[in-house]
Amino acid sequence: MQVAVVTFDGFNELDSFIASGLINRCRKDGLEAFITTPTPVVTSRSGVEVNGQRPMEFVTEADVVLIGSGLKTREVVADDQLISRVRLDPSRQLIGSQCSGALVLARLGLLGDMPVSTDMASRPFVEACDVRVLDAPFHTEGNIATAGGCLASQYLAAWVITRTLGEGAARGVIDYVAPVGENEETVERVMRTVLAGEVAPR
């Protein structure tokens, strides 16, 4: 199973790297994440240059697609040529967004009347797309999930692992990366948030 972590220029390092790092703890179980970019090299909001592992067209074949946020997301959704390369199918793919990545889901028409989680800075722009924003770090309906706040990327990754490999695998990954001495409370918080954030599709 392959995961495309969509990473645009101006990306937030926490969004892309936390999600891909946690998911790649499951490589031995057949779940692998790849930084997926529209150009061979993208530069983060802090000036970190990253070589993409897969081109944007990889999103079409990936089993899971996670769309990260960044300083230039509004430019991304305004770029018809770029957005046309993001071809997704929620009937067969798990699709998630992080913070301003919700703007991409809205632009692609994937949300319908589904409310979303996003960060405070992105909230007014998401609401301007006639999308309701929840005061919650994570929300999912069916095969679409949204997360709000940089560190909420752990919820997005745990959701992917739970949906593909099972809750036990997700608990194992979160337990491994949890701060020493806080393992149990971290695992329970993450899994409680992921499971509580999931509702049946309408």
mmCIF file of C-alpha atoms in Angstrom:
data_model
loop_
_atom_site.group_PDB
_atom_site.id
_atom_site.type_symbol
_atom_site.label_atom_id
_atom_site.label_comp_id
_atom_site.label_asym_id
_atom_site.label_seq_id
_atom_site.Cartn_x
_atom_site.Cartn_y
_atom_site.Cartn_z
ATOM 1 C CA MET A 1 0.000 0.000 0.000
ATOM 2 C CA GLN A 2 1.406 3.359 -1.038
ATOM 3 C CA VAL A 3 0.800 6.760 0.485
ATOM 4 C CA ALA A 4 1.352 10.044 -1.374
ATOM 5 C CA VAL A 5 2.192 12.865 1.030
ATOM 6 C CA VAL A 6 1.491 15.825 -1.230
ATOM 7 C CA THR A 7 4.020 18.555 -0.533
ATOM 8 C CA PHE A 8 3.849 21.904 -2.305
ATOM 9 C CA ASP A 9 6.384 24.723 -2.366
ATOM 10 C CA GLY A 10 6.224 26.680 0.897
ATOM 11 C CA PHE A 11 5.183 23.533 2.767
ATOM 12 C CA ASN A 12 5.026 23.126 6.528
ATOM 13 C CA GLU A 13 7.722 20.643 7.559
ATOM 14 C CA LEU A 14 5.687 19.290 10.478
ATOM 15 C CA ASP A 15 2.787 18.332 8.238
ATOM 16 C CA SER A 16 4.734 16.364 5.663
ATOM 17 C CA PHE A 17 7.481 14.882 7.810
ATOM 18 C CA ILE A 18 5.453 13.791 10.834
ATOM 19 C CA ALA A 19 2.859 12.055 8.673
ATOM 20 C CA SER A 20 5.397 10.348 6.408
ATOM 21 C CA GLY A 21 7.691 9.492 9.315
ATOM 22 C CA LEU A 22 4.972 7.771 11.327
ATOM 23 C CA ILE A 23 3.522 5.922 8.351
ATOM 24 C CA ASN A 24 6.952 4.701 7.268
ATOM 25 C CA ARG A 25 7.312 2.932 10.606
ATOM 26 C CA CYS A 26 4.984 0.425 8.927
ATOM 27 C CA ARG A 27 7.123 -0.359 5.887
ATOM 28 C CA LYS A 28 7.719 -3.918 7.057
ATOM 29 C CA ASP A 29 3.935 -4.388 7.051
ATOM 30 C CA GLY A 30 3.599 -3.146 3.485
ATOM 31 C CA LEU A 31 2.586 0.480 4.085
ATOM 32 C CA GLU A 32 4.950 3.129 2.720
ATOM 33 C CA ALA A 33 4.747 6.910 2.340
ATOM 34 C CA PHE A 34 6.438 9.056 -0.299
ATOM 35 C CA ILE A 35 6.913 12.825 -0.387
ATOM 36 C CA THR A 36 5.035 13.730 -3.568
ATOM 37 C CA THR A 37 5.802 17.051 -5.223
ATOM 38 C CA PRO A 38 4.801 19.070 -8.307
ATOM 39 C CA THR A 39 8.452 19.887 -9.062
ATOM 40 C CA PRO A 40 11.638 17.866 -8.442
ATOM 41 C CA VAL A 41 12.591 20.129 -5.524
ATOM 42 C CA VAL A 42 10.330 22.084 -3.170
ATOM 43 C CA THR A 43 11.314 24.564 -0.472
ATOM 44 C CA SER A 44 9.633 24.644 2.917
ATOM 45 C CA ARG A 45 8.335 27.734 4.673
ATOM 46 C CA SER A 46 11.593 27.763 6.639
ATOM 47 C CA GLY A 47 13.827 27.439 3.590
ATOM 48 C CA VAL A 48 14.514 23.687 3.732
ATOM 49 C CA GLU A 49 14.925 22.221 0.241
ATOM 50 C CA VAL A 50 13.534 18.741 -0.255
ATOM 51 C CA ASN A 51 13.798 16.397 -3.219
ATOM 52 C CA GLY A 52 10.452 14.879 -4.064
ATOM 53 C CA GLN A 53 10.289 11.087 -3.988
ATOM 54 C CA ARG A 54 7.385 10.861 -6.410
ATOM 55 C CA PRO A 55 5.943 13.265 -9.023
ATOM 56 C CA MET A 56 2.466 14.720 -8.567
ATOM 57 C CA GLU A 57 0.960 12.198 -10.976
ATOM 58 C CA PHE A 58 1.650 9.521 -8.352
ATOM 59 C CA VAL A 59 -1.493 10.643 -6.510
ATOM 60 C CA THR A 60 -3.616 8.864 -9.089
ATOM 61 C CA GLU A 61 -2.179 5.429 -8.306
ATOM 62 C CA ALA A 62 -1.587 5.835 -4.559
ATOM 63 C CA ASP A 63 -3.864 4.006 -2.130
ATOM 64 C CA VAL A 64 -3.768 6.957 0.268
ATOM 65 C CA VAL A 65 -3.260 10.662 -0.459
ATOM 66 C CA LEU A 66 -2.464 13.170 2.289
ATOM 67 C CA ILE A 67 -2.374 16.833 1.318
ATOM 68 C CA GLY A 68 -0.139 18.949 3.510
ATOM 69 C CA SER A 69 -0.384 22.658 4.138
ATOM 70 C CA GLY A 70 1.923 25.586 3.552
ATOM 71 C CA LEU A 71 2.296 29.283 2.926
ATOM 72 C CA LYS A 72 1.309 28.978 -0.740
ATOM 73 C CA THR A 73 -1.806 26.792 -0.577
ATOM 74 C CA ARG A 74 -4.064 29.590 -1.793
ATOM 75 C CA GLU A 75 -1.756 30.027 -4.773
ATOM 76 C CA VAL A 76 -1.967 26.282 -5.396
ATOM 77 C CA VAL A 77 -5.767 26.204 -5.510
ATOM 78 C CA ALA A 78 -5.779 29.243 -7.797
ATOM 79 C CA ASP A 79 -3.459 27.514 -10.272
ATOM 80 C CA ASP A 80 -5.743 25.587 -12.624
ATOM 81 C CA GLN A 81 -2.878 23.774 -14.301
ATOM 82 C CA LEU A 82 -1.372 22.597 -11.021
ATOM 83 C CA ILE A 83 -4.655 21.601 -9.402
ATOM 84 C CA SER A 84 -5.610 19.604 -12.509
ATOM 85 C CA ARG A 85 -2.694 17.277 -11.733
ATOM 86 C CA VAL A 86 -4.260 16.302 -8.399
ATOM 87 C CA ARG A 87 -6.689 13.633 -9.559
ATOM 88 C CA LEU A 88 -8.277 11.821 -6.636
ATOM 89 C CA ASP A 89 -10.989 9.213 -6.226
ATOM 90 C CA PRO A 90 -12.494 8.867 -2.721
ATOM 91 C CA SER A 91 -14.351 5.732 -3.782
ATOM 92 C CA ARG A 92 -11.074 3.809 -3.851
ATOM 93 C CA GLN A 93 -8.569 6.034 -2.039
ATOM 94 C CA LEU A 94 -8.191 7.273 1.512
ATOM 95 C CA ILE A 95 -7.793 11.044 1.263
ATOM 96 C CA GLY A 96 -6.684 13.383 4.037
ATOM 97 C CA SER A 97 -5.810 17.037 4.413
ATOM 98 C CA GLN A 98 -3.712 18.888 6.936
ATOM 99 C CA CYS A 99 -4.596 22.483 7.869
ATOM 100 C CA SER A 100 -4.790 24.563 4.658
ATOM 101 C CA GLY A 101 -4.811 21.329 2.666
ATOM 102 C CA ALA A 102 -8.585 21.483 3.237
ATOM 103 C CA LEU A 103 -8.625 24.251 0.626
ATOM 104 C CA VAL A 104 -7.380 21.733 -1.928
ATOM 105 C CA LEU A 105 -10.158 19.283 -1.041
ATOM 106 C CA ALA A 106 -12.694 22.087 -1.354
ATOM 107 C CA ARG A 107 -11.251 23.191 -4.691
ATOM 108 C CA LEU A 108 -11.482 19.626 -5.981
ATOM 109 C CA GLY A 109 -15.128 19.392 -4.902
ATOM 110 C CA LEU A 110 -14.530 16.459 -2.582
ATOM 111 C CA LEU A 111 -16.103 17.816 0.608
ATOM 112 C CA GLY A 112 -19.765 18.266 -0.277
ATOM 113 C CA ASP A 113 -21.451 19.297 2.983
ATOM 114 C CA MET A 114 -18.799 17.625 5.134
ATOM 115 C CA PRO A 115 -17.406 19.868 7.893
ATOM 116 C CA VAL A 116 -13.634 19.970 8.310
ATOM 117 C CA SER A 117 -10.829 20.496 10.773
ATOM 118 C CA THR A 118 -8.218 23.087 9.849
ATOM 119 C CA ASP A 119 -5.861 25.515 11.557
ATOM 120 C CA MET A 120 -6.866 28.946 12.829
ATOM 121 C CA ALA A 121 -4.952 30.853 10.143
ATOM 122 C CA SER A 122 -6.629 28.879 7.349
ATOM 123 C CA ARG A 123 -10.090 28.900 8.880
ATOM 124 C CA PRO A 124 -11.434 32.114 7.291
ATOM 125 C CA PHE A 125 -10.274 31.034 3.831
ATOM 126 C CA VAL A 126 -11.834 27.590 4.233
ATOM 127 C CA GLU A 127 -15.081 29.136 5.467
ATOM 128 C CA ALA A 128 -15.036 31.453 2.442
ATOM 129 C CA CYS A 129 -15.412 28.255 0.369
ATOM 130 C CA ASP A 130 -18.748 27.649 2.153
ATOM 131 C CA VAL A 131 -17.211 24.861 4.223
ATOM 132 C CA ARG A 132 -18.066 24.564 7.915
ATOM 133 C CA VAL A 133 -15.040 24.399 10.187
ATOM 134 C CA LEU A 134 -15.131 22.400 13.410
ATOM 135 C CA ASP A 135 -13.425 23.319 16.676
ATOM 136 C CA ALA A 136 -11.732 19.945 16.658
ATOM 137 C CA PRO A 137 -8.272 18.673 15.676
ATOM 138 C CA PHE A 138 -9.501 15.802 13.537
ATOM 139 C CA HIS A 139 -12.605 14.792 11.618
ATOM 140 C CA THR A 140 -13.350 12.108 9.073
ATOM 141 C CA GLU A 141 -16.311 10.835 7.115
ATOM 142 C CA GLY A 142 -15.972 7.733 5.006
ATOM 143 C CA ASN A 143 -12.683 7.845 3.127
ATOM 144 C CA ILE A 144 -11.958 11.540 3.713
ATOM 145 C CA ALA A 145 -10.233 12.961 6.785
ATOM 146 C CA THR A 146 -9.134 16.441 7.810
ATOM 147 C CA ALA A 147 -6.785 17.584 10.572
ATOM 148 C CA GLY A 148 -6.153 21.017 12.055
ATOM 149 C CA GLY A 149 -3.008 22.238 13.784
ATOM 150 C CA CYS A 150 0.522 21.133 12.888
ATOM 151 C CA LEU A 151 0.782 18.416 15.524
ATOM 152 C CA ALA A 152 -2.587 17.025 14.471
ATOM 153 C CA SER A 153 -0.622 15.321 11.699
ATOM 154 C CA GLN A 154 -0.141 12.478 14.183
ATOM 155 C CA TYR A 155 -3.904 11.920 14.096
ATOM 156 C CA LEU A 156 -3.923 11.858 10.317
ATOM 157 C CA ALA A 157 -1.100 9.292 10.263
ATOM 158 C CA ALA A 158 -2.763 7.176 12.955
ATOM 159 C CA TRP A 159 -6.006 7.227 10.939
ATOM 160 C CA VAL A 160 -4.200 5.982 7.844
ATOM 161 C CA ILE A 161 -2.488 3.189 9.758
ATOM 162 C CA THR A 162 -5.722 2.207 11.512
ATOM 163 C CA ARG A 163 -7.679 2.091 8.269
ATOM 164 C CA THR A 164 -5.021 0.104 6.387
ATOM 165 C CA LEU A 165 -3.355 -2.112 8.995
ATOM 166 C CA GLY A 166 -5.655 -1.969 11.986
ATOM 167 C CA GLU A 167 -5.855 -0.236 15.338
ATOM 168 C CA GLY A 168 -3.163 -2.438 16.862
ATOM 169 C CA ALA A 169 -0.605 -1.281 14.304
ATOM 170 C CA ALA A 170 -1.462 2.369 14.924
ATOM 171 C CA ARG A 171 -1.150 1.916 18.673
ATOM 172 C CA GLY A 172 2.244 0.313 18.195
ATOM 173 C CA VAL A 173 3.580 3.190 16.109
ATOM 174 C CA ILE A 174 2.314 5.891 18.467
ATOM 175 C CA ASP A 175 3.691 3.995 21.462
ATOM 176 C CA TYR A 176 7.121 3.840 19.798
ATOM 177 C CA VAL A 177 7.336 7.591 19.144
ATOM 178 C CA ALA A 178 5.626 8.818 22.331
ATOM 179 C CA PRO A 179 7.655 10.849 24.853
ATOM 180 C CA VAL A 180 9.306 8.598 27.430
ATOM 181 C CA GLY A 181 7.067 8.113 30.430
ATOM 182 C CA GLU A 182 4.005 9.317 28.525
ATOM 183 C CA ASN A 183 3.449 6.294 26.305
ATOM 184 C CA GLU A 184 0.111 5.116 27.614
ATOM 185 C CA GLU A 185 -1.500 8.541 27.829
ATOM 186 C CA THR A 186 -0.196 9.506 24.366
ATOM 187 C CA VAL A 187 -1.491 6.327 22.731
ATOM 188 C CA GLU A 188 -4.886 6.644 24.391
ATOM 189 C CA ARG A 189 -5.217 10.330 23.473
ATOM 190 C CA VAL A 190 -4.301 9.796 19.849
ATOM 191 C CA MET A 191 -6.510 6.767 19.362
ATOM 192 C CA ARG A 192 -9.413 8.350 21.224
ATOM 193 C CA THR A 193 -9.184 11.398 18.968
ATOM 194 C CA VAL A 194 -8.965 9.316 15.804
ATOM 195 C CA LEU A 195 -11.818 7.013 16.675
ATOM 196 C CA ALA A 196 -14.029 9.818 18.028
ATOM 197 C CA GLY A 197 -13.412 11.902 14.921
ATOM 198 C CA GLU A 198 -14.792 9.268 12.595
ATOM 199 C CA VAL A 199 -18.445 9.290 11.598
ATOM 200 C CA ALA A 200 -20.295 7.353 8.970
ATOM 201 C CA PRO A 201 -20.524 8.921 5.497
ATOM 202 C CA ARG A 202 -23.774 10.762 4.823
#
